[in-house]
PDB file of N, CA and C in Angstrom:
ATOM      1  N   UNK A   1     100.778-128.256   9.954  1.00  0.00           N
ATOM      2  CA  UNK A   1      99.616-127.486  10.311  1.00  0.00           C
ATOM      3  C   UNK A   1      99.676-126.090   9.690  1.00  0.00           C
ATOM      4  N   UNK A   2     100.592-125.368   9.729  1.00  0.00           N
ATOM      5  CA  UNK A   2     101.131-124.334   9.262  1.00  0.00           C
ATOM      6  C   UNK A   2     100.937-124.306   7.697  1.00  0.00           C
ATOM      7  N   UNK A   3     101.408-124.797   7.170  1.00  0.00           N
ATOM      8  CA  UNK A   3     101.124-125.382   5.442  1.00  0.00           C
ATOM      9  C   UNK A   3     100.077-125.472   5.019  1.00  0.00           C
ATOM     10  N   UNK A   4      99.254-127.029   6.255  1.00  0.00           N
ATOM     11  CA  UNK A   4      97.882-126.710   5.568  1.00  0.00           C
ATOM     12  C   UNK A   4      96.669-126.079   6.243  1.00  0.00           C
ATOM     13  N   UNK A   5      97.024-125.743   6.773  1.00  0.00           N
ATOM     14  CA  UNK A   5      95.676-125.162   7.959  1.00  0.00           C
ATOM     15  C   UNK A   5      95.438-123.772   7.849  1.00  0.00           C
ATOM     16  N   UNK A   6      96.368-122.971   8.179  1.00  0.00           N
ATOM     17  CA  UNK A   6      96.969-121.827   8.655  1.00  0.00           C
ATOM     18  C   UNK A   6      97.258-120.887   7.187  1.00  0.00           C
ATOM     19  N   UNK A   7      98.069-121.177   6.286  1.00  0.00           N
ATOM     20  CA  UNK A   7      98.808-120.082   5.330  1.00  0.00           C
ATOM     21  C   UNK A   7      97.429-120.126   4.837  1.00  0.00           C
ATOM     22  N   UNK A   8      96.700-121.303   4.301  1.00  0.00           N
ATOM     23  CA  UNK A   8      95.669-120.698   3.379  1.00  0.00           C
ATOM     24  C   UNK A   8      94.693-120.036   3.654  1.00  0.00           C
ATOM     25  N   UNK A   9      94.358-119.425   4.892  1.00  0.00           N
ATOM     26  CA  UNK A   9      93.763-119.200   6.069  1.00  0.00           C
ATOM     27  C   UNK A   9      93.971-117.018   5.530  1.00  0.00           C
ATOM     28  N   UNK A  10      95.064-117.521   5.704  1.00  0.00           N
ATOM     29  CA  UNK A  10      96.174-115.448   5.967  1.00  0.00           C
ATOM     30  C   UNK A  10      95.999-115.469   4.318  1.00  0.00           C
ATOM     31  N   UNK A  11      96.054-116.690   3.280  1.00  0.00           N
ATOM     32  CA  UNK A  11      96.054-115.949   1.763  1.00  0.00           C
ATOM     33  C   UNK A  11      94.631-114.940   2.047  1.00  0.00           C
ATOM     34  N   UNK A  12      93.548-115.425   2.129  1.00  0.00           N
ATOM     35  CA  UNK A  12      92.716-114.909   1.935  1.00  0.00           C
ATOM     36  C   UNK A  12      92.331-113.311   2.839  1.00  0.00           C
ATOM     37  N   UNK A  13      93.071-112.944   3.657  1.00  0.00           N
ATOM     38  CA  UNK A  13      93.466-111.687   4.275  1.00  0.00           C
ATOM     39  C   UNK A  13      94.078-110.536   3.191  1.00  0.00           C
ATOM     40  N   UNK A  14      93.388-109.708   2.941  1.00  0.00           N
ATOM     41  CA  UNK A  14      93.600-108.467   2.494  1.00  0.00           C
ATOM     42  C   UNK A  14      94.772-107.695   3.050  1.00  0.00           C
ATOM     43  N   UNK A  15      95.522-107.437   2.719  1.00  0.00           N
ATOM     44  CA  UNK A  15      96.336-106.495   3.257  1.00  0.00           C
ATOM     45  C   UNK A  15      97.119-106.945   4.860  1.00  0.00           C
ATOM     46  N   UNK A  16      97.665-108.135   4.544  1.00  0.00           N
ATOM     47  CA  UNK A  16      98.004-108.615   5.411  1.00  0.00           C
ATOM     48  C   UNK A  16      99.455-108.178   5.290  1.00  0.00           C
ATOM     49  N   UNK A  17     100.089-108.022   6.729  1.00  0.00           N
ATOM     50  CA  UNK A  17     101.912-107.989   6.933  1.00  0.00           C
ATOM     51  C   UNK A  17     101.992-109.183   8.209  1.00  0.00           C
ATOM     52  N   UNK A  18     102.868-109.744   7.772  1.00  0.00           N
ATOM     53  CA  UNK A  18     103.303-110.873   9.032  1.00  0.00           C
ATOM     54  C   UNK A  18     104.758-109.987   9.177  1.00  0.00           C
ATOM     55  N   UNK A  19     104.990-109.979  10.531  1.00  0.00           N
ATOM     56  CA  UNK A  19     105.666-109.398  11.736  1.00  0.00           C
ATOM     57  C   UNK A  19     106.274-110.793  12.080  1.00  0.00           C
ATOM     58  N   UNK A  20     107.418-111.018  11.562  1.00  0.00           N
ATOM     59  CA  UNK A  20     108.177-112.542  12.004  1.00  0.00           C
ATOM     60  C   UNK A  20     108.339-112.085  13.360  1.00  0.00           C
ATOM     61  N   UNK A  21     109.394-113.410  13.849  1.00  0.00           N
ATOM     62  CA  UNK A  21     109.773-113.120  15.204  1.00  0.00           C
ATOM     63  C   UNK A  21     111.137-113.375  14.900  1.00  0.00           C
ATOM     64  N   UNK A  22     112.354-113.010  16.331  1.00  0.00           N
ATOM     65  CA  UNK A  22     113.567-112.966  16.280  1.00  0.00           C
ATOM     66  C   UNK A  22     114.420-114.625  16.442  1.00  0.00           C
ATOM     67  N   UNK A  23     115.269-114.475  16.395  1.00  0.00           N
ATOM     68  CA  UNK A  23     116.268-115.549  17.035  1.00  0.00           C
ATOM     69  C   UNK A  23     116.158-115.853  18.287  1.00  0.00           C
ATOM     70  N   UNK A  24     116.194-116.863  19.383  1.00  0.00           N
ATOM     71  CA  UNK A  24     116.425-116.766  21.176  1.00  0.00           C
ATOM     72  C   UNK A  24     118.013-116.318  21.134  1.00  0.00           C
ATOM     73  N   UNK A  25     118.251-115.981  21.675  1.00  0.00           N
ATOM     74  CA  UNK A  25     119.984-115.855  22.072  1.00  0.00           C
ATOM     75  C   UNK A  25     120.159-116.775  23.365  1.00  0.00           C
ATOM     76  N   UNK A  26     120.614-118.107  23.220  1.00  0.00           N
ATOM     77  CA  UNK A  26     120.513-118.912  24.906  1.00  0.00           C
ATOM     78  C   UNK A  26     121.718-118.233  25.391  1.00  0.00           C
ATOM     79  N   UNK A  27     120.787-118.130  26.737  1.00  0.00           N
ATOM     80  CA  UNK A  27     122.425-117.564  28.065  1.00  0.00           C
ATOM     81  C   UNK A  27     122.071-115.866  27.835  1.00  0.00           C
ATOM     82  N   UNK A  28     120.969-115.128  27.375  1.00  0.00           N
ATOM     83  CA  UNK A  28     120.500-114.434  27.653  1.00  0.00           C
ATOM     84  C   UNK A  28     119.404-113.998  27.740  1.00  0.00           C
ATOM     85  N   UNK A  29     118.741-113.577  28.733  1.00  0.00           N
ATOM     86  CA  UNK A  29     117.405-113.759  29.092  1.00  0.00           C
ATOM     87  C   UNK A  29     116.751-111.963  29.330  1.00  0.00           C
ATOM     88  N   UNK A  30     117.637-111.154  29.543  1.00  0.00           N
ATOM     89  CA  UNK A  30     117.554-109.688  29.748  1.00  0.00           C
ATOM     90  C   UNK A  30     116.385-109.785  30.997  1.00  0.00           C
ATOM     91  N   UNK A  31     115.705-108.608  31.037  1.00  0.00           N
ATOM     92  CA  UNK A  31     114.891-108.760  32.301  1.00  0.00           C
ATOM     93  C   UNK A  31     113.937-109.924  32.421  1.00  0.00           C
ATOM     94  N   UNK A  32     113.753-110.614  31.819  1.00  0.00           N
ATOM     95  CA  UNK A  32     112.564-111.659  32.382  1.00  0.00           C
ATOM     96  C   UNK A  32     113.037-112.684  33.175  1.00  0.00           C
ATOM     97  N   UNK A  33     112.120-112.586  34.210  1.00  0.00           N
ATOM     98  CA  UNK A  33     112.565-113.160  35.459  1.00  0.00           C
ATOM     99  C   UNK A  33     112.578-114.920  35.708  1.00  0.00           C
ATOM    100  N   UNK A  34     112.163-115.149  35.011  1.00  0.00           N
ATOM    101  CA  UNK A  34     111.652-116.857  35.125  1.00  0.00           C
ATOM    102  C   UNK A  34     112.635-117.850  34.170  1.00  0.00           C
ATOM    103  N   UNK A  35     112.223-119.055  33.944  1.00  0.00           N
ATOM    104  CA  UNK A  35     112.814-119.689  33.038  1.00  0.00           C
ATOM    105  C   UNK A  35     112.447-119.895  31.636  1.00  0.00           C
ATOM    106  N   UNK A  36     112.882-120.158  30.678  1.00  0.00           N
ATOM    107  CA  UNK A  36     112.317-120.036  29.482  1.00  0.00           C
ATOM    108  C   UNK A  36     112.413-121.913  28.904  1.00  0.00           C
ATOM    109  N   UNK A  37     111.049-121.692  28.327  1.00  0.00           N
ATOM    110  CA  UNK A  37     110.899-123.272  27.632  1.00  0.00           C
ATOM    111  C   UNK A  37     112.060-123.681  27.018  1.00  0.00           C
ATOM    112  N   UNK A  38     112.227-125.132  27.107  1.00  0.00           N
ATOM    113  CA  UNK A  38     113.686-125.550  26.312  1.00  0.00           C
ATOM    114  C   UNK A  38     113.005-125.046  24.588  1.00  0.00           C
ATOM    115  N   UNK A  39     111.742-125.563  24.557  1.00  0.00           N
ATOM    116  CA  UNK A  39     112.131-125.911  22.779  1.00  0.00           C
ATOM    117  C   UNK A  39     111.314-124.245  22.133  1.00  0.00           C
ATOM    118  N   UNK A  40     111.672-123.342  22.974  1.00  0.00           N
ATOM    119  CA  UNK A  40     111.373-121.792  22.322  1.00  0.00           C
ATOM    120  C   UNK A  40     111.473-121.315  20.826  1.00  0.00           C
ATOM    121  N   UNK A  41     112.606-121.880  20.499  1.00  0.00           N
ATOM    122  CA  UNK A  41     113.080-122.064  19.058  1.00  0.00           C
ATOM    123  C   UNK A  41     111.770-122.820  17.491  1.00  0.00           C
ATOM    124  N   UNK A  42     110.938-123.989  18.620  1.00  0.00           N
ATOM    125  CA  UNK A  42     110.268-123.975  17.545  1.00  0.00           C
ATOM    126  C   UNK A  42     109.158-123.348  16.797  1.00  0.00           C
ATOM    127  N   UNK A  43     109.266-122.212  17.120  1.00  0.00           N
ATOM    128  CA  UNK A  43     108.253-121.099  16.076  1.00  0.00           C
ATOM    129  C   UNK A  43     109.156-120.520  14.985  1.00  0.00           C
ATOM    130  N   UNK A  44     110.677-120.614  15.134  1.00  0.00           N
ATOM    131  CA  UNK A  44     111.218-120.867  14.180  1.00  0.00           C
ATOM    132  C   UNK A  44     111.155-121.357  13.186  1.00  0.00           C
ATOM    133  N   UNK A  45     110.761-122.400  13.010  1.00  0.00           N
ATOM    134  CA  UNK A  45     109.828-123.036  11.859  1.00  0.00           C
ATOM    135  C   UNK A  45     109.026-123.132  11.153  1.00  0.00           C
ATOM    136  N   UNK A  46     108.001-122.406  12.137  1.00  0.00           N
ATOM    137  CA  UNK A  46     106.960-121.713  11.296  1.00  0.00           C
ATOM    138  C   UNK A  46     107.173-120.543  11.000  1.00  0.00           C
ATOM    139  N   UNK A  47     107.807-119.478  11.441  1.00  0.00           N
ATOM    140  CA  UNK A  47     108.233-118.231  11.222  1.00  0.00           C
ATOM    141  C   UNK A  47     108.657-117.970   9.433  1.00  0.00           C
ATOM    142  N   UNK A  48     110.155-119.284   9.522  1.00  0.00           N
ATOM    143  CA  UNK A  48     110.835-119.114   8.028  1.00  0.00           C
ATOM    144  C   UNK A  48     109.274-119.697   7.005  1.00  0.00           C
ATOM    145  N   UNK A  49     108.327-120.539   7.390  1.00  0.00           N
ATOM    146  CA  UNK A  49     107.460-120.742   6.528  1.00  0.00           C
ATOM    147  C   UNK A  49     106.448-119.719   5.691  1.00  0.00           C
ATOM    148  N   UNK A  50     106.485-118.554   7.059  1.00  0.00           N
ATOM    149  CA  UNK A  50     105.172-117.738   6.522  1.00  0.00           C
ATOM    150  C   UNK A  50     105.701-116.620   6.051  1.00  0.00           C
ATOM    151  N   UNK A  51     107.151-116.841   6.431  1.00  0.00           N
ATOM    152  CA  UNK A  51     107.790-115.329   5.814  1.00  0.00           C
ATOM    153  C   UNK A  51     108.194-115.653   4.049  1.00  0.00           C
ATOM    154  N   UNK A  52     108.293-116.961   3.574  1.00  0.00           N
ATOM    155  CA  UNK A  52     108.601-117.557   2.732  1.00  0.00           C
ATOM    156  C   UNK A  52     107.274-117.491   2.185  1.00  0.00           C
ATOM    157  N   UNK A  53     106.454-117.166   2.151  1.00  0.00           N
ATOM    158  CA  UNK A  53     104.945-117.737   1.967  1.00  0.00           C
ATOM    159  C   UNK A  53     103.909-116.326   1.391  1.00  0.00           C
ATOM    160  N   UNK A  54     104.506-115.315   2.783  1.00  0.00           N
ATOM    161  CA  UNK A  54     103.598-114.475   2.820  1.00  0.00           C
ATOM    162  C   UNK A  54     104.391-113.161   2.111  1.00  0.00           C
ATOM    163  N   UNK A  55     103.604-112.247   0.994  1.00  0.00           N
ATOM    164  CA  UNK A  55     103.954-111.226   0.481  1.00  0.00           C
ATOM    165  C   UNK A  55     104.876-110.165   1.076  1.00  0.00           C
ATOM    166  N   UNK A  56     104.072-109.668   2.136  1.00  0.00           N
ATOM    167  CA  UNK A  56     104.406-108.334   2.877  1.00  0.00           C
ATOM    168  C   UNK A  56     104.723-109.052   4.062  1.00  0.00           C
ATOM    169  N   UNK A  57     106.378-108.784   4.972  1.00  0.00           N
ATOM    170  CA  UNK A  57     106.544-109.216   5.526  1.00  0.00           C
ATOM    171  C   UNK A  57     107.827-108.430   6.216  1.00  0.00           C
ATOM    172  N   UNK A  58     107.904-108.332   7.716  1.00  0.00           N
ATOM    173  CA  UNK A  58     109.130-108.111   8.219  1.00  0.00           C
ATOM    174  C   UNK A  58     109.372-109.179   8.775  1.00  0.00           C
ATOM    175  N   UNK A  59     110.842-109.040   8.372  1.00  0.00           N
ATOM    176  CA  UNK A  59     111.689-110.548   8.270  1.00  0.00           C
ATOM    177  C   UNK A  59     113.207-109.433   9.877  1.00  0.00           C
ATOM    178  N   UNK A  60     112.506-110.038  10.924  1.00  0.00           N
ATOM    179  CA  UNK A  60     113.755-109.676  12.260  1.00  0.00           C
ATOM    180  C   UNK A  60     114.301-110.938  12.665  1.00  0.00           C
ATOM    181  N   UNK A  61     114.062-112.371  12.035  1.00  0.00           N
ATOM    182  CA  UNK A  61     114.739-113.459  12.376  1.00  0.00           C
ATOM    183  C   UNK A  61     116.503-113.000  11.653  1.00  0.00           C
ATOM    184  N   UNK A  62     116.871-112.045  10.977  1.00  0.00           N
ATOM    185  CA  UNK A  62     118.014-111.990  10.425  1.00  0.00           C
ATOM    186  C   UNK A  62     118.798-111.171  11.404  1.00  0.00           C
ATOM    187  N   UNK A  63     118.187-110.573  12.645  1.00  0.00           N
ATOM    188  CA  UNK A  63     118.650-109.708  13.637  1.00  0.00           C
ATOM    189  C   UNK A  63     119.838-110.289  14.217  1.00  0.00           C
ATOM    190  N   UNK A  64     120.872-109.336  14.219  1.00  0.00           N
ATOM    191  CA  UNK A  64     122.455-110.311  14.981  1.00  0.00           C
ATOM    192  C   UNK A  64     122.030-110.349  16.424  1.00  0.00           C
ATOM    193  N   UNK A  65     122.952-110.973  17.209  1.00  0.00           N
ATOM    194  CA  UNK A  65     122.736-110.415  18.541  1.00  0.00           C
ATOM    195  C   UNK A  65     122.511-109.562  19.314  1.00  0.00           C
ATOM    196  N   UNK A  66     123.192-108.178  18.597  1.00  0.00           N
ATOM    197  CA  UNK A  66     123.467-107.049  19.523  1.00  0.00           C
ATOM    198  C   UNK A  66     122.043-106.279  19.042  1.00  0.00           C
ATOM    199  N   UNK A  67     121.583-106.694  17.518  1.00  0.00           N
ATOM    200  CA  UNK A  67     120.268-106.108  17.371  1.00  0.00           C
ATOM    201  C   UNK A  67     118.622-106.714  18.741  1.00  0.00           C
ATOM    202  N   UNK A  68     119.043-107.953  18.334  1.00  0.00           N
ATOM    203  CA  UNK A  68     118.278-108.859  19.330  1.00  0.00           C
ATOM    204  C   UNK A  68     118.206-108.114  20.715  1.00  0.00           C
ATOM    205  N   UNK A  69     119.341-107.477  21.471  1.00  0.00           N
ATOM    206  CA  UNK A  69     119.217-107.276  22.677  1.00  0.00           C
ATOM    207  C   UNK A  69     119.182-105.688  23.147  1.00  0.00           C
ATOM    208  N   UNK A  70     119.394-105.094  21.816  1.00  0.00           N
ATOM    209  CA  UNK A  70     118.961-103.892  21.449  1.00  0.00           C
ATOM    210  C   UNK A  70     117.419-103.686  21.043  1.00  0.00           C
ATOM    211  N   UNK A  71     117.010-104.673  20.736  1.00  0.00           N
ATOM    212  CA  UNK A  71     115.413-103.916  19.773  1.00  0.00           C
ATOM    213  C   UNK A  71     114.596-104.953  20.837  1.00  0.00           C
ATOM    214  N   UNK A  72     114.601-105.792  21.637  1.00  0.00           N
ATOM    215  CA  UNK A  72     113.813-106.805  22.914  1.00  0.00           C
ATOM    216  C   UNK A  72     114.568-106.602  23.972  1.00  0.00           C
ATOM    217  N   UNK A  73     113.399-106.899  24.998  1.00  0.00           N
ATOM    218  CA  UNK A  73     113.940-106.455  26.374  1.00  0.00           C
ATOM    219  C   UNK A  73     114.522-107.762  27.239  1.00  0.00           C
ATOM    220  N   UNK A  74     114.240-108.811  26.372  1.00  0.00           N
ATOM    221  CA  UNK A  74     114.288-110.273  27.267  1.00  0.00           C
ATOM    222  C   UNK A  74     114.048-111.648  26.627  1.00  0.00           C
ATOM    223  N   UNK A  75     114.701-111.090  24.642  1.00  0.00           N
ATOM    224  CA  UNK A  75     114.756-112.277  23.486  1.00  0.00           C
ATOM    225  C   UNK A  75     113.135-112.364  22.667  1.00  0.00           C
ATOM    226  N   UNK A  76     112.155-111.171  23.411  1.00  0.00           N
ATOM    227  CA  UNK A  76     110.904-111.752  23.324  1.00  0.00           C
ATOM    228  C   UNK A  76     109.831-110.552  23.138  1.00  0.00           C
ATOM    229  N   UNK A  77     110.068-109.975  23.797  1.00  0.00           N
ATOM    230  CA  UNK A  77     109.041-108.345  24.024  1.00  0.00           C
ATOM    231  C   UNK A  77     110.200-107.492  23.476  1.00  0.00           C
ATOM    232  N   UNK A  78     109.390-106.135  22.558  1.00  0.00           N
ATOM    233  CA  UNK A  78     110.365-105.595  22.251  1.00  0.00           C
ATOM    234  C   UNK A  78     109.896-103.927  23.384  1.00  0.00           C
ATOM    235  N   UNK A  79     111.536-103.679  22.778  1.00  0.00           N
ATOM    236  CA  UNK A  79     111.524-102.211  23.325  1.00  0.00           C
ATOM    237  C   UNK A  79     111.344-101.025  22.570  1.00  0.00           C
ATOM    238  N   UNK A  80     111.233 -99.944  23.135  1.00  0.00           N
ATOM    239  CA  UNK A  80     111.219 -98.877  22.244  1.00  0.00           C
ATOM    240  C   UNK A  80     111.181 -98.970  21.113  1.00  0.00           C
ATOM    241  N   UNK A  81     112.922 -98.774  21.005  1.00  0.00           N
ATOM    242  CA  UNK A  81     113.538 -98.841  19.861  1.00  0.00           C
ATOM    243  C   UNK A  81     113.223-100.170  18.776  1.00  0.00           C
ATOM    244  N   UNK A  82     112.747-101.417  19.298  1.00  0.00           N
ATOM    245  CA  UNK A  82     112.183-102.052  18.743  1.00  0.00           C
ATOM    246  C   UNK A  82     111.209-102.354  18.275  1.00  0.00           C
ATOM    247  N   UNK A  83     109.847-101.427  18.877  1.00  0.00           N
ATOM    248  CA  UNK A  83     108.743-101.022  18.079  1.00  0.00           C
ATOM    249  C   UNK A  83     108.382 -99.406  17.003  1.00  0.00           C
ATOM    250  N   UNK A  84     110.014 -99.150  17.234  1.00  0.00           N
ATOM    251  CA  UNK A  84     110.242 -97.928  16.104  1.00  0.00           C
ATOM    252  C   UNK A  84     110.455 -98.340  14.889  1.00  0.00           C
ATOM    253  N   UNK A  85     111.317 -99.436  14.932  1.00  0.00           N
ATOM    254  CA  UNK A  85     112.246-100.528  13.971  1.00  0.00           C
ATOM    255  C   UNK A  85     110.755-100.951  13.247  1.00  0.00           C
ATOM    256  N   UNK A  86     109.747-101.835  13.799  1.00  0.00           N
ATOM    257  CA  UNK A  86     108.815-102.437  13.169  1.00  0.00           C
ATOM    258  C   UNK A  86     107.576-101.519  12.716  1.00  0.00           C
ATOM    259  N   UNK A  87     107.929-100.231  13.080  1.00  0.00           N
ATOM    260  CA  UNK A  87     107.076 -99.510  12.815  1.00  0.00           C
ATOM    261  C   UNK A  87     107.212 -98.656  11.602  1.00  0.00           C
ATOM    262  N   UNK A  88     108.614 -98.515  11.344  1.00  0.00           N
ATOM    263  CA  UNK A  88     109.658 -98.193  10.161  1.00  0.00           C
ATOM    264  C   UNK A  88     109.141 -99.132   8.950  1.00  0.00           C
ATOM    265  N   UNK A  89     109.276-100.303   9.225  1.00  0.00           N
ATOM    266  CA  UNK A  89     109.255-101.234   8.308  1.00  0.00           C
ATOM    267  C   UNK A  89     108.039-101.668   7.838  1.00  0.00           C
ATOM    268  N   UNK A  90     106.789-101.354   8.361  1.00  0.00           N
ATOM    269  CA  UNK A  90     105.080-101.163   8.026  1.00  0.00           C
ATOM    270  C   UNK A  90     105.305-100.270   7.539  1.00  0.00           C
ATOM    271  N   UNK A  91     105.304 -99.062   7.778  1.00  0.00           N
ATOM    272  CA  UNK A  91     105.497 -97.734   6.787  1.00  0.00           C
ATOM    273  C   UNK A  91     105.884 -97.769   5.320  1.00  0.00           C
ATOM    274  N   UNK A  92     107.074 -98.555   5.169  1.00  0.00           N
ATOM    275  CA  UNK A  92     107.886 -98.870   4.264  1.00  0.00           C
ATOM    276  C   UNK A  92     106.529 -99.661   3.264  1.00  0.00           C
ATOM    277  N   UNK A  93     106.383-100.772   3.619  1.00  0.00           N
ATOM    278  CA  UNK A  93     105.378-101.533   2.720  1.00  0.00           C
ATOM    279  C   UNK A  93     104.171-101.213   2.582  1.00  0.00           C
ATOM    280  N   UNK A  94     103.660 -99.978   3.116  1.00  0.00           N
ATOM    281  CA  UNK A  94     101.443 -99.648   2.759  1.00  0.00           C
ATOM    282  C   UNK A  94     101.633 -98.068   2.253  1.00  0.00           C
ATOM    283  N   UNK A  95     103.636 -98.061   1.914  1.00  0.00           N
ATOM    284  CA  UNK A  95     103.553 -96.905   0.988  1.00  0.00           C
ATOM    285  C   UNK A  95     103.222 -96.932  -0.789  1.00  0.00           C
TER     286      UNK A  95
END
């Protein structure tokens, strides 16, 4: 779907940046209170596709752990410091 539905969809977007997403870290969940879907991981898949795909791109799937639980509050939402990070890295590319 991603392949054919979707990328050719964002080619035609001007000035587009795709904002990947991170790794899950299982066995840490940070503040979110509930349970998390088993198969969370598969946007993973599409993630490496569009970052592979798409020009302008921050790529945080390469984030280690300690970045992961440093720059998100709960594998998923980021914090502060993690919308400084992505805000760094837009800057960087519409210079």
């Amino acid at each position: 779907m991603a392949k054919d539905r979707i990328l050719p969809q964002l080619h035609h977007m001007e000035n587009l940046i795709w904002i990947g997403c991170n790794r899950v870290i299982r066995g840490w969940d940070g503040n979110y209170p509930g349970e998390r879907p088993i198969n969370m991981d598969v946007i993973q898949h599409y993630n490496a596709q569009f970052l592979k795909n798409i020009d302008n791109t921050v790529d945080i799937s390469k984030w280690t752990n300690d970045e992961i639980m440093k720059y998100t509050c709960d594998n998923i939402h980021l914090t502060k410091a993690g919308m400084d990070y992505i805000k760094k890295e837009i800057v960087k590319i519409i210079k």
